[in-house]
Tab-separated table of C-alpha atoms in Angstrom:
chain	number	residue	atom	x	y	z
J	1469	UNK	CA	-84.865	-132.685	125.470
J	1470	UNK	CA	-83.928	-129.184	127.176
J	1471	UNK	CA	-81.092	-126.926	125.627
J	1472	UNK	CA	-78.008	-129.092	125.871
J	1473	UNK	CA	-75.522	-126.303	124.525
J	1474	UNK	CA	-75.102	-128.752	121.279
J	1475	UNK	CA	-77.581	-126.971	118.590
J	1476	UNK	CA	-78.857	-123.419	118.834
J	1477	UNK	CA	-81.847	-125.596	117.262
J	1478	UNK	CA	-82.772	-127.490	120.822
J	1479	UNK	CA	-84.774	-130.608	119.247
J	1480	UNK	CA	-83.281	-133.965	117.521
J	1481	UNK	CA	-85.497	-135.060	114.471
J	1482	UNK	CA	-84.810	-138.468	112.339
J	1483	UNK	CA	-87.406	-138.067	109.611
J	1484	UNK	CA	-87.578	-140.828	106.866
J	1485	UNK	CA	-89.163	-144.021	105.368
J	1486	UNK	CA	-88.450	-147.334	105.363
J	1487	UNK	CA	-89.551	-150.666	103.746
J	1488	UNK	CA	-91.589	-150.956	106.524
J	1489	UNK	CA	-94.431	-148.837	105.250
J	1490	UNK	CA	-93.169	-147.786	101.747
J	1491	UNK	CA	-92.690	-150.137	98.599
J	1492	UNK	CA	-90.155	-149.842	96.283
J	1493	UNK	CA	-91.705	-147.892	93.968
J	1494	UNK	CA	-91.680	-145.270	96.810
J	1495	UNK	CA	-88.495	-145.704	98.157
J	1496	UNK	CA	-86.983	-145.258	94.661
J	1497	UNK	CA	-88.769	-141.666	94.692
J	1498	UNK	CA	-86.846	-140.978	97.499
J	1499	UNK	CA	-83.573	-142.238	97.111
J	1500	UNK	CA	-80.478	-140.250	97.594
J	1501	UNK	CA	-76.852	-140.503	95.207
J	1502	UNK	CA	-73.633	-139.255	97.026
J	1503	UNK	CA	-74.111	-135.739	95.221
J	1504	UNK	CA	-77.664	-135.641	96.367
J	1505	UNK	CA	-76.785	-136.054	99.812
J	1506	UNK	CA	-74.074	-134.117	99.656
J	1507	UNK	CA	-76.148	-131.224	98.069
J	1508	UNK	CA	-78.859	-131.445	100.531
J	1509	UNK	CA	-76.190	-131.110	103.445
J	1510	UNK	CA	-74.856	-128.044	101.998
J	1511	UNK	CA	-78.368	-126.329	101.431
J	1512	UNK	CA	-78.899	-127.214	105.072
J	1513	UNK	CA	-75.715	-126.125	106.003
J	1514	UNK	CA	-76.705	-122.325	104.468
J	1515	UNK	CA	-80.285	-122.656	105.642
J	1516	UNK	CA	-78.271	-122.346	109.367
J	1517	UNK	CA	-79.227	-125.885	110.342
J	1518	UNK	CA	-76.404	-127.731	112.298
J	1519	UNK	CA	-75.425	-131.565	113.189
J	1520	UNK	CA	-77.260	-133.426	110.504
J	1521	UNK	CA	-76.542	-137.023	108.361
J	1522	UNK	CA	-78.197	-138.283	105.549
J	1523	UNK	CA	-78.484	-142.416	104.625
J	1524	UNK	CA	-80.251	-143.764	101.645
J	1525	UNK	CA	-79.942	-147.361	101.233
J	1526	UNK	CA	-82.097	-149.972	99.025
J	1527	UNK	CA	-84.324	-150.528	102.378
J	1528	UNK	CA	-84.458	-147.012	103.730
J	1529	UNK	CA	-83.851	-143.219	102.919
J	1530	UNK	CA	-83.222	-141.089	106.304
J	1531	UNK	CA	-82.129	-137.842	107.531
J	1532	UNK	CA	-81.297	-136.981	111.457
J	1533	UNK	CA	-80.478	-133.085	112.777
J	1534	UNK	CA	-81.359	-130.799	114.649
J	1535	UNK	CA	-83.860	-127.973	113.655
J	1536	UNK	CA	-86.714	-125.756	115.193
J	1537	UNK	CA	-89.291	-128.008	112.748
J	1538	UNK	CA	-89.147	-131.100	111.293
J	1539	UNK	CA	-90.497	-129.558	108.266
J	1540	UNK	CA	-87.332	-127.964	107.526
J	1541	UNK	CA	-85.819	-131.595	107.046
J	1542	UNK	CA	-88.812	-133.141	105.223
J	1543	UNK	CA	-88.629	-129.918	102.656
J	1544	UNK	CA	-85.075	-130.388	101.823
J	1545	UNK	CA	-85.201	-134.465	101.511
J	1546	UNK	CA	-88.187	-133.839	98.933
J	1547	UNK	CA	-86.129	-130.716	97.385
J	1548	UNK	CA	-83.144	-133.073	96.621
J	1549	UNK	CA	-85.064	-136.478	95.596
J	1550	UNK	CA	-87.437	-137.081	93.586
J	1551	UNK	CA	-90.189	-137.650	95.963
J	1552	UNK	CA	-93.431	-135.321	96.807
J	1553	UNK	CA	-94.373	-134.121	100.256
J	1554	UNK	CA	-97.712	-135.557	99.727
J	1555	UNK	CA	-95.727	-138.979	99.260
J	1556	UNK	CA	-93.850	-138.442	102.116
J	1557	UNK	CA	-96.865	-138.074	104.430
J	1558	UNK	CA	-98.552	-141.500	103.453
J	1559	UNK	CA	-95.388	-143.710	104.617
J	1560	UNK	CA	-93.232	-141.420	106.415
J	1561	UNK	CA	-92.359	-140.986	109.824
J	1562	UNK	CA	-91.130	-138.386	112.169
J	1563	UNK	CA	-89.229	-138.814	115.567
J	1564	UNK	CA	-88.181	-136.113	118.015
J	1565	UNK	CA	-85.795	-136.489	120.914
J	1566	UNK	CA	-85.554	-139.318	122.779
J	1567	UNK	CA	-87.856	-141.304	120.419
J	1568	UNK	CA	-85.157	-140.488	117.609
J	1569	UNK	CA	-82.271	-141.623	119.698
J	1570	UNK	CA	-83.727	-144.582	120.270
J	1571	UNK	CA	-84.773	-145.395	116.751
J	1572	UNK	CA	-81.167	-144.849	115.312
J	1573	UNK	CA	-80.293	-147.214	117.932
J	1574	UNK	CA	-82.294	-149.960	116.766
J	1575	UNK	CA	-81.341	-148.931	112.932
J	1576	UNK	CA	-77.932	-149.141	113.598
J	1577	UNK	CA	-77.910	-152.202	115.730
J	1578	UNK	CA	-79.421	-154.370	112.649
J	1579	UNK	CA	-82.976	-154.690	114.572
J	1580	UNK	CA	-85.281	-152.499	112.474
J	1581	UNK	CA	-83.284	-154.196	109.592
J	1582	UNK	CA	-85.459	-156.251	106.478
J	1583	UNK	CA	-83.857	-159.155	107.409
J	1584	UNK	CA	-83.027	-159.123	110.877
J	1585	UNK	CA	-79.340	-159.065	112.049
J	1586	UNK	CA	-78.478	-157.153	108.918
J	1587	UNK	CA	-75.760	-155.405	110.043
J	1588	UNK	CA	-74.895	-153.740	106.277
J	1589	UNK	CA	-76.993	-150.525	107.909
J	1590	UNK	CA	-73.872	-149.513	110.208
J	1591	UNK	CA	-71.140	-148.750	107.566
J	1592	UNK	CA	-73.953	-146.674	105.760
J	1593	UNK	CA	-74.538	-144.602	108.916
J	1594	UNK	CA	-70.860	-144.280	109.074
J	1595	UNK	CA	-70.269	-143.175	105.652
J	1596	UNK	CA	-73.229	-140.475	106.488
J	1597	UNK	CA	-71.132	-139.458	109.025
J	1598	UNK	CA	-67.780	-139.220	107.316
J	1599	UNK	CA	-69.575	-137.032	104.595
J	1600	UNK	CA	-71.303	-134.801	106.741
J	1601	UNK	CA	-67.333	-134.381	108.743
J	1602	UNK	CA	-66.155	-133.401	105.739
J	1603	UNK	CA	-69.227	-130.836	105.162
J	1604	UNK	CA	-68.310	-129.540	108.459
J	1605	UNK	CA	-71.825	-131.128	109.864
J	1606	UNK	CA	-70.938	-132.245	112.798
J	1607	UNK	CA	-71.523	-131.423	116.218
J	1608	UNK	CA	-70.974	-132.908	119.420
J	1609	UNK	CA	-73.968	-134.859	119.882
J	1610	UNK	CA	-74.042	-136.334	116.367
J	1611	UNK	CA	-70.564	-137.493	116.975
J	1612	UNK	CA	-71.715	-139.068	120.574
J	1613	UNK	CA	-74.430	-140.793	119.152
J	1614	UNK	CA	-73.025	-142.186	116.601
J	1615	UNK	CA	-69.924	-143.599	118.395
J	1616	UNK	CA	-72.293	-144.792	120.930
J	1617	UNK	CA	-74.826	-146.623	118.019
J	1618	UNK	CA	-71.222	-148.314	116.834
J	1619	UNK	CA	-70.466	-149.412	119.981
J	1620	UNK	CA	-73.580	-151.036	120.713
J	1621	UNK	CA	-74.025	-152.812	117.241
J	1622	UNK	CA	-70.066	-154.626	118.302
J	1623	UNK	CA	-71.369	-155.620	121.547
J	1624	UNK	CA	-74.665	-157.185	119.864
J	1625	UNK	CA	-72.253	-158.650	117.312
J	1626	UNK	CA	-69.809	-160.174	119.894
J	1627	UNK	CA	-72.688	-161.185	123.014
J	1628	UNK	CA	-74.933	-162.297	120.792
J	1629	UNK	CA	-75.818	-164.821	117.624
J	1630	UNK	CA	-78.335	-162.646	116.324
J	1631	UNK	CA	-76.427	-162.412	113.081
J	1632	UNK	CA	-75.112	-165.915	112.865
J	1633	UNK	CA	-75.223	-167.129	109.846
J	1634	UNK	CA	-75.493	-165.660	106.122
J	1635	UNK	CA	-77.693	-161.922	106.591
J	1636	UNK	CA	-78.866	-159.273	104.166
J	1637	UNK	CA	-80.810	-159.147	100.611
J	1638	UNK	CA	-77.634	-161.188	99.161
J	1639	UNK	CA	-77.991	-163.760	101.313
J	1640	UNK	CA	-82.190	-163.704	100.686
J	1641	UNK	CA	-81.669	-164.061	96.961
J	1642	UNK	CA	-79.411	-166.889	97.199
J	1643	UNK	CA	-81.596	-168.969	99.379
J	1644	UNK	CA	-84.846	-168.235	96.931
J	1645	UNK	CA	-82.846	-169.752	94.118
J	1646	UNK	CA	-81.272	-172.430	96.176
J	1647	UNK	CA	-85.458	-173.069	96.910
J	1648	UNK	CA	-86.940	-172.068	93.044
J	1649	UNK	CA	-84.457	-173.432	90.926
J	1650	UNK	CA	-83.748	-177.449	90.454
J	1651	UNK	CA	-79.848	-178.433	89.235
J	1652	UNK	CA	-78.564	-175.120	89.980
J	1653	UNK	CA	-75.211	-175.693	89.692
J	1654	UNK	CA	-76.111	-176.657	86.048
J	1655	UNK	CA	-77.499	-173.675	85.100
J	1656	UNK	CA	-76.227	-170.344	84.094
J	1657	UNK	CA	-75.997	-167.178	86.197
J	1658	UNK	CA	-75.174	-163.904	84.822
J	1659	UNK	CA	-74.609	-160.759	87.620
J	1660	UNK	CA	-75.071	-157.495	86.403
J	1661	UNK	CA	-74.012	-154.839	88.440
J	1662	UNK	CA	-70.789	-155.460	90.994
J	1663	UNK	CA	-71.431	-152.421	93.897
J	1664	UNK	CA	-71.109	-153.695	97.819
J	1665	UNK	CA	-74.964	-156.106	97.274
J	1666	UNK	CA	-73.613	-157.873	94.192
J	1667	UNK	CA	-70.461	-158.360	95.382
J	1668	UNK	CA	-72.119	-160.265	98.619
J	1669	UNK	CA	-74.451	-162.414	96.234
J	1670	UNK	CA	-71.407	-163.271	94.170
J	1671	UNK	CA	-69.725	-164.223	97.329
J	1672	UNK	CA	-72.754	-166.366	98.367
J	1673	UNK	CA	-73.243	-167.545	94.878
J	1674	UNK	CA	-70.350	-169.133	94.614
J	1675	UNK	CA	-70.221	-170.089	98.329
J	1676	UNK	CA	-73.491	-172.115	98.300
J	1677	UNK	CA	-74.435	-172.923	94.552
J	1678	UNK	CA	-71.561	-174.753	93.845
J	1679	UNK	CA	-71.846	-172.882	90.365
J	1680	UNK	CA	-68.660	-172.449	87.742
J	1681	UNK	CA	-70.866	-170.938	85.519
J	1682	UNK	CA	-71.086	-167.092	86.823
J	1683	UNK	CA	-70.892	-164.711	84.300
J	1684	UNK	CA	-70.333	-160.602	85.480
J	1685	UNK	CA	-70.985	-157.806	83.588
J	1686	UNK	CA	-69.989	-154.503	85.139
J	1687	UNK	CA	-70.432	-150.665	83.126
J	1688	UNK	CA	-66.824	-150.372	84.812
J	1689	UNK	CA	-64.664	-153.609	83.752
J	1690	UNK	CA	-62.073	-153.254	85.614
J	1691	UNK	CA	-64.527	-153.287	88.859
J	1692	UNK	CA	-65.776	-156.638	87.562
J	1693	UNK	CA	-62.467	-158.433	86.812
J	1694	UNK	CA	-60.840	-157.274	90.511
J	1695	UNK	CA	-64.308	-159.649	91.770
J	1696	UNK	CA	-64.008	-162.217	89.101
J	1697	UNK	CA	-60.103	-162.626	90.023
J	1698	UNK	CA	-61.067	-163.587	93.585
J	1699	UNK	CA	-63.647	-165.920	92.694
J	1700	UNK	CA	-62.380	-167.397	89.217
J	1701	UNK	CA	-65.199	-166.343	87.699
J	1702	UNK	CA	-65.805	-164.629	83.669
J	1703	UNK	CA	-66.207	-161.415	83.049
J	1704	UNK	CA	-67.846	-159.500	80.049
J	1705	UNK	CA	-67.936	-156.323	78.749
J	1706	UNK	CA	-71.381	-154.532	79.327
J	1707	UNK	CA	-72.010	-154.324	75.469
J	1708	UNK	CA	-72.299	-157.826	75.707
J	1709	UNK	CA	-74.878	-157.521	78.545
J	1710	UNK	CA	-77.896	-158.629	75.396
J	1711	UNK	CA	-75.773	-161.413	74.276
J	1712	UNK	CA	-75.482	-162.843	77.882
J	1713	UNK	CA	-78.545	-162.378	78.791
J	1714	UNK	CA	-79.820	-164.616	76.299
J	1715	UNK	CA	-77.639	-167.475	76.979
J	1716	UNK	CA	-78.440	-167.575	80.950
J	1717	UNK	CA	-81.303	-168.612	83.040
J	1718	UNK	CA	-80.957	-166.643	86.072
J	1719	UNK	CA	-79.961	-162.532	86.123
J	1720	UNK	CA	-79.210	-160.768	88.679
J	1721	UNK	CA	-79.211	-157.167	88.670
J	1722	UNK	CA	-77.794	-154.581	90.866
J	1723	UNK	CA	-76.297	-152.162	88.826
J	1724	UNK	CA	-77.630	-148.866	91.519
J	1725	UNK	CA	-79.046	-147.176	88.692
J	1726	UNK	CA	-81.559	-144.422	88.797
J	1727	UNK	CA	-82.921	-145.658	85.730
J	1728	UNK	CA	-84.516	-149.422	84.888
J	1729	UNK	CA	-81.124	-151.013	83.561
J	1730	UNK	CA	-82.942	-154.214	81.522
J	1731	UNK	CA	-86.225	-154.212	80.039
J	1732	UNK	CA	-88.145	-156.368	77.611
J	1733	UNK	CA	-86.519	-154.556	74.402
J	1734	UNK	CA	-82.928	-156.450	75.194
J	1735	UNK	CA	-84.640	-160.327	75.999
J	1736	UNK	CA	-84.828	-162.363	73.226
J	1737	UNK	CA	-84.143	-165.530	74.804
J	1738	UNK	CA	-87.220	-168.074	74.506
J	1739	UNK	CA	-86.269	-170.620	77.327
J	1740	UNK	CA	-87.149	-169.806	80.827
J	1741	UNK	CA	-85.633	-166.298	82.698
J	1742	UNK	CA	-85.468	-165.984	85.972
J	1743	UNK	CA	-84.566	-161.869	86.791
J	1744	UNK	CA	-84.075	-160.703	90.507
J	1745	UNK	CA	-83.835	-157.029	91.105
J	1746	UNK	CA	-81.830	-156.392	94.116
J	1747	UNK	CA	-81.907	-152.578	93.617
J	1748	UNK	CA	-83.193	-149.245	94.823
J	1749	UNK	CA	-84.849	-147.683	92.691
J	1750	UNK	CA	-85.588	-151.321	90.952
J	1751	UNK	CA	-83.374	-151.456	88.039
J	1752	UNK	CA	-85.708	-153.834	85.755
J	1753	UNK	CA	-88.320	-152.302	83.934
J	1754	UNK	CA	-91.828	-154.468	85.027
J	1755	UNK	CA	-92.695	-154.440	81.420
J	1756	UNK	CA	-90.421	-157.927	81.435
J	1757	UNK	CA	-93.193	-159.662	82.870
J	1758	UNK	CA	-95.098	-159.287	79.391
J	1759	UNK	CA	-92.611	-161.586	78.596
J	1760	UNK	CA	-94.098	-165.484	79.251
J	1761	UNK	CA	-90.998	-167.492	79.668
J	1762	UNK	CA	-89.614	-164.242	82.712
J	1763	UNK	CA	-90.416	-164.401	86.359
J	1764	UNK	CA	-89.246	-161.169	88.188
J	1765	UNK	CA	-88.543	-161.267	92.185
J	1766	UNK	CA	-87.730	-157.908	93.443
J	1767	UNK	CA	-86.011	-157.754	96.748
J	1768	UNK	CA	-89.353	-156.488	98.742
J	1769	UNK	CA	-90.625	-160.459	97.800
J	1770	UNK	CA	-86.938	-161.643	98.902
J	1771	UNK	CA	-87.199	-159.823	102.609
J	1772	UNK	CA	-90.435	-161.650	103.123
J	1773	UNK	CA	-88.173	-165.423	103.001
J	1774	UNK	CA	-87.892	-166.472	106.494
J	1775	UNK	CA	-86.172	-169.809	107.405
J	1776	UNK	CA	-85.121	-171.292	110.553
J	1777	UNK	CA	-81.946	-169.484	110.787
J	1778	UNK	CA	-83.874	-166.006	110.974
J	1779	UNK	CA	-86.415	-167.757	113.544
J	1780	UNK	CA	-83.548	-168.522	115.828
J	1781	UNK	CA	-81.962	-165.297	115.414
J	1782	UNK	CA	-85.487	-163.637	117.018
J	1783	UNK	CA	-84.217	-165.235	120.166
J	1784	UNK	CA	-81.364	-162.760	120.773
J	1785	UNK	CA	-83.544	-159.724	120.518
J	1786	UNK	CA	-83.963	-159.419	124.287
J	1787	UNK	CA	-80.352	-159.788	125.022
J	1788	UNK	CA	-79.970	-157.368	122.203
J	1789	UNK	CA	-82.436	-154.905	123.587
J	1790	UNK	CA	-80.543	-155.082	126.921
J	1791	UNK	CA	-77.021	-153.952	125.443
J	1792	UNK	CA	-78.896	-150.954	123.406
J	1793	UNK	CA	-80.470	-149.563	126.789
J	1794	UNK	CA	-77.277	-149.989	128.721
J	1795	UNK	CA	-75.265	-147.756	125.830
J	1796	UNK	CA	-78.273	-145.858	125.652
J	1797	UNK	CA	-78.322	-145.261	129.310
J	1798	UNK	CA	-74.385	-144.105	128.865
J	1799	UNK	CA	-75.221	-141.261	126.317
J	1800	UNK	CA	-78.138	-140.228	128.078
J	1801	UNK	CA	-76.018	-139.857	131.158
J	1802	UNK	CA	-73.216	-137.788	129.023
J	1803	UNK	CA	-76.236	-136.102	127.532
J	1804	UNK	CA	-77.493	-134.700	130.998
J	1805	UNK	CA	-73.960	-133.357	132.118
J	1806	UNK	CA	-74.159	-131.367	128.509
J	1807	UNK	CA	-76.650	-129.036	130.057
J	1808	UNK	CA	-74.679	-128.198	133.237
J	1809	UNK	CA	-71.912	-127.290	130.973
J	1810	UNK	CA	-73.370	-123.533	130.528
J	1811	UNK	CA	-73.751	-123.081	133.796
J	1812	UNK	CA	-70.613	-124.581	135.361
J	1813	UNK	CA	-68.760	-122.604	132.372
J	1814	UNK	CA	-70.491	-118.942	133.144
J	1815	UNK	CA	-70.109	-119.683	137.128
J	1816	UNK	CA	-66.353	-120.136	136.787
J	1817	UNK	CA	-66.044	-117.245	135.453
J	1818	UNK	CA	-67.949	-115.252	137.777
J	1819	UNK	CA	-65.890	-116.497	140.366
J	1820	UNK	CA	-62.594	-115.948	138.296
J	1821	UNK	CA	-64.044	-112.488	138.020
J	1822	UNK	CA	-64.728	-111.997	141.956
J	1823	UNK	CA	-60.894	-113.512	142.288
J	1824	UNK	CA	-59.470	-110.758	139.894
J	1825	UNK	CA	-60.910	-107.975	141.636
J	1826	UNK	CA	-60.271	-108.997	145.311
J	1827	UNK	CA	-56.445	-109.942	144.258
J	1828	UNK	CA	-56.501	-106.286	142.677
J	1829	UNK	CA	-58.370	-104.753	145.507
J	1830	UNK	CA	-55.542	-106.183	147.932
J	1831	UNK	CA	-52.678	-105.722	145.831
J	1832	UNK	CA	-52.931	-102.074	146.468
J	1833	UNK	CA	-53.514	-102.443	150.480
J	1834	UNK	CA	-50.689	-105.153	151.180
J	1835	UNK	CA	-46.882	-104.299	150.942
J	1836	UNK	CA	-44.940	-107.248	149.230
J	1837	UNK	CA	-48.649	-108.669	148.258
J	1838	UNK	CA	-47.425	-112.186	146.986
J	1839	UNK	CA	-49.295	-112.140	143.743
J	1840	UNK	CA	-48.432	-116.012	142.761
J	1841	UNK	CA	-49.096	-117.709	145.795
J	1842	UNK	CA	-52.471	-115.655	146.097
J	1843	UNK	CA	-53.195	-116.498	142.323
J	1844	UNK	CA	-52.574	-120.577	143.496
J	1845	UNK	CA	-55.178	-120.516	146.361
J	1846	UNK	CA	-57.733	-118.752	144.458
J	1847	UNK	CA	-57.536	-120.783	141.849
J	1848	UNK	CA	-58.093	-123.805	143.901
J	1849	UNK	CA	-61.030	-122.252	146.394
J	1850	UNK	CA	-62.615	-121.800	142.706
J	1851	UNK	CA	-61.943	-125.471	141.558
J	1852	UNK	CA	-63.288	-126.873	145.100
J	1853	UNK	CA	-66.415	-124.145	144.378
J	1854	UNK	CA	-67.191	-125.928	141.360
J	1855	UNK	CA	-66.709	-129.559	142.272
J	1856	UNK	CA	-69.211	-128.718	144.992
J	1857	UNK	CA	-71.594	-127.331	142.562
J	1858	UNK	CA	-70.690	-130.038	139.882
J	1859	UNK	CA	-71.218	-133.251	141.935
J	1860	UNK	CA	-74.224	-131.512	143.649
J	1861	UNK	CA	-75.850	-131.506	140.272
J	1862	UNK	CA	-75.089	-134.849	138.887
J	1863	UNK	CA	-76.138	-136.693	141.716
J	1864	UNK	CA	-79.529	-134.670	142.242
J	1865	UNK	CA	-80.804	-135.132	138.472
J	1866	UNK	CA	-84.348	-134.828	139.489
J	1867	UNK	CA	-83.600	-131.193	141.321
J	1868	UNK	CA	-80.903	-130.525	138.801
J	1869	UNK	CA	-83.359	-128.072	136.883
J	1870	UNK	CA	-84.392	-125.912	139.988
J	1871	UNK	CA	-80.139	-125.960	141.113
J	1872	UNK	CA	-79.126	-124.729	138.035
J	1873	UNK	CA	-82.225	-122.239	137.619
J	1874	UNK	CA	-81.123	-121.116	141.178
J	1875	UNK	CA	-77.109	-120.522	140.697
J	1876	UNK	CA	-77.635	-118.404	137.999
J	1877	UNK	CA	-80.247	-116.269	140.182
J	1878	UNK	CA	-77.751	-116.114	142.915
J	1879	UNK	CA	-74.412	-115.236	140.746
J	1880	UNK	CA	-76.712	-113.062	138.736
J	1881	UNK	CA	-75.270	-115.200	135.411
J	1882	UNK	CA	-76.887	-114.539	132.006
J	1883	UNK	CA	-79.473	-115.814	130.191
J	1884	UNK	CA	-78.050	-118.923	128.825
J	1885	UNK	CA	-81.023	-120.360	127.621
């Protein structure tokens, strides 16, 4: 990527990890609250970087900018988390460019998703977005991209089926007790935690157990009642969270703690417990499984469910892959007429400056010198100058280099590299 007059920093990193390479364990390390991101955005924002976003979901923590090193990016993501450079360099990855345009493309389009079709990854990206607006993070090729990631994840949405049916972790941990547990609508279900991923698996509880008895237990009531109300469901308070737990057989947690929420010390129920964690970092302490009568399924074993309906959504992925190089092609294209913009901006006013001085230089010869009308015609001679020059360039891309090298040699324009 050549200086594009978006970043005084002239590459594009997205440095991160995903569940692809590192466990949860791993991912917790590196997981990002709002403040976190927030605060890293700010320290960047001092450091001089510019155009940068920050996601951290349960499957994948992820920062994209611009910068002279992608050092710069990986220091302040393991200044602001809790995870280690020498962590980071096991599982992580680093993309420059073209390669990093391309692999926001296929985060934000649900196909480098856990499950895939799991569109959840979009708002997230857009929510990075919003916060880095507000931090005054922005530039114009963030903002492109992004728009242009959003468009292509509708299109994939509307031409395709690749996300037919139920997606996402919530969806995942429904289906394994739909498969694990016999007489489920029998048995009781207790949901702690009630953020965006336990407000899906309530949803899909309800929508495929056929269960009435779905207890939710929220550290903020009022959060739990507003979900409970649209589903008829009880709520208790979360110093009844021991109590509960020992009357259910399945628990759910996704409370988005950075902290293990349940451990061993608050089970004292004897029959059998099943507890999935559905959270980054995991929320359940692993010392539960000293416990006989628990099973524990964190959501890494829940991604690795595939049924039919995520076979047949593998079919799409070509058609998908089609729409993301067509958008792709469309930034790329905007991205190219970014680095004329210098030019065609520095030329124009070279010629504006030849203009002035002729216009002054005949002023003085020519009695009655019509100053508007003269003003008119060199104003369009300039415009029909730079249309010249303008279409020249975008429809000689493989010269373009060499024209725009050249135009500055010939109007003696400065440096604007």
């Amino acid at each position: 990527m050549k200086n594009y007059n978006i970043s005084k920093h002239h590459t594009f990193y997205v440095i991160g990890l995903s569940y692809q390479k590192a466990d949860a364990v791993i991912r917790g390390h590196f997981s990002l609250d709002e403040s976190q991101k927030e605060n890293l955005i700010i320290e960047a924002k001092k450091q001089g970087l510019e155009g940068m976003m920050v996601t951290s979901t349960c499957n994948r923590t992820e920062v994209y900018g611009f910068a002279e090193h992608p050092f710069q990016l990986i220091k302040l993501l393991c200044q602001f988390s809790q995870g280690s450079l020498e962590e980071f360099e096991k599982v992580a990855y680093v993309y420059k460019n073209q390669q990093a345009i391309e692999h926001i493309f296929n985060v934000g389009t649900g196909l480098d998703s856990q499950i895939l079709g799991d569109f959840e990854i979009i708002s997230q990206l857009k929510k990075a977005f919003s916060r880095s607006k507000k931090l005054e993070m922005v530039n114009p090729f963030i903002e492109r991209l992004l728009n242009s990631v959003i468009q292509a994840s509708k299109r994939i949405k509307n031409e395709t089926e690749i996300s037919s049916g139920a997606t996402s972790v919530s969806f995942a941990s429904v289906q394994y007790i739909l498969n694990e547990v016999q007489h489920i609508s029998e048995k009781n279900i207790l949901l702690f935690g009630t953020g965006k991923i336990g407000r899906n698996t309530c949803e899909n509880l309800v929508k495929h157990t056929k269960n009435d008895h779905i207890t939710l237990i929220n550290r903020t009531k009022d959060k739990a009642e507003k979900i409970a109300g649209k589903f008829n469901l009880i709520v208790k308070s979360h110093s009844d969270l021991q109590e509960e737990i020992s009357k259910t057989d399945i628990l759910i947690v996704a409370t988005g703690a950075q902290q293990p929420t349940v451990s061993k010390e608050i089970i004292y129920t004897k029959k059998d417990l099943l507890i999935l964690d559905l959270s980054i970092p995991k929320n359940v302490s692993e010392n539960v499984e000293e416990l006989a009568n628990v099973k524990l399924v964190h959501l890494d074993h829940l991604s690795q469910i595939t049924d039919q309906t995520l076979e047949k959504r593998k079919d799409y992925l070509p058609q998908a892959r089609l729409i993301i190089s067509e958008v792709m092609l469309e930034f790329n294209a905007w991205l190219e007429t970014r680095k004329f913009a210098p030019t065609i901006k520095a030329l124009k006013q070279k010629l504006s400056l030849f203009k002035d001085e002729e216009l002054d230089f005949q002023r003085k010869k020519i009695q009655d010198f019509n100053n508007q009308h003269a003003e008119i015609i060199g104003d369009r001679i300039i415009q029909k100058i730079m249309n010249q020059f303008a279409s020249h360039l975008k429809e000689n891309n493989d010269t373009s280099e060499e024209s725009l090298a050249l135009i500055q040699r010939v109007f003696q324009l400065e440096n604007l590299s």
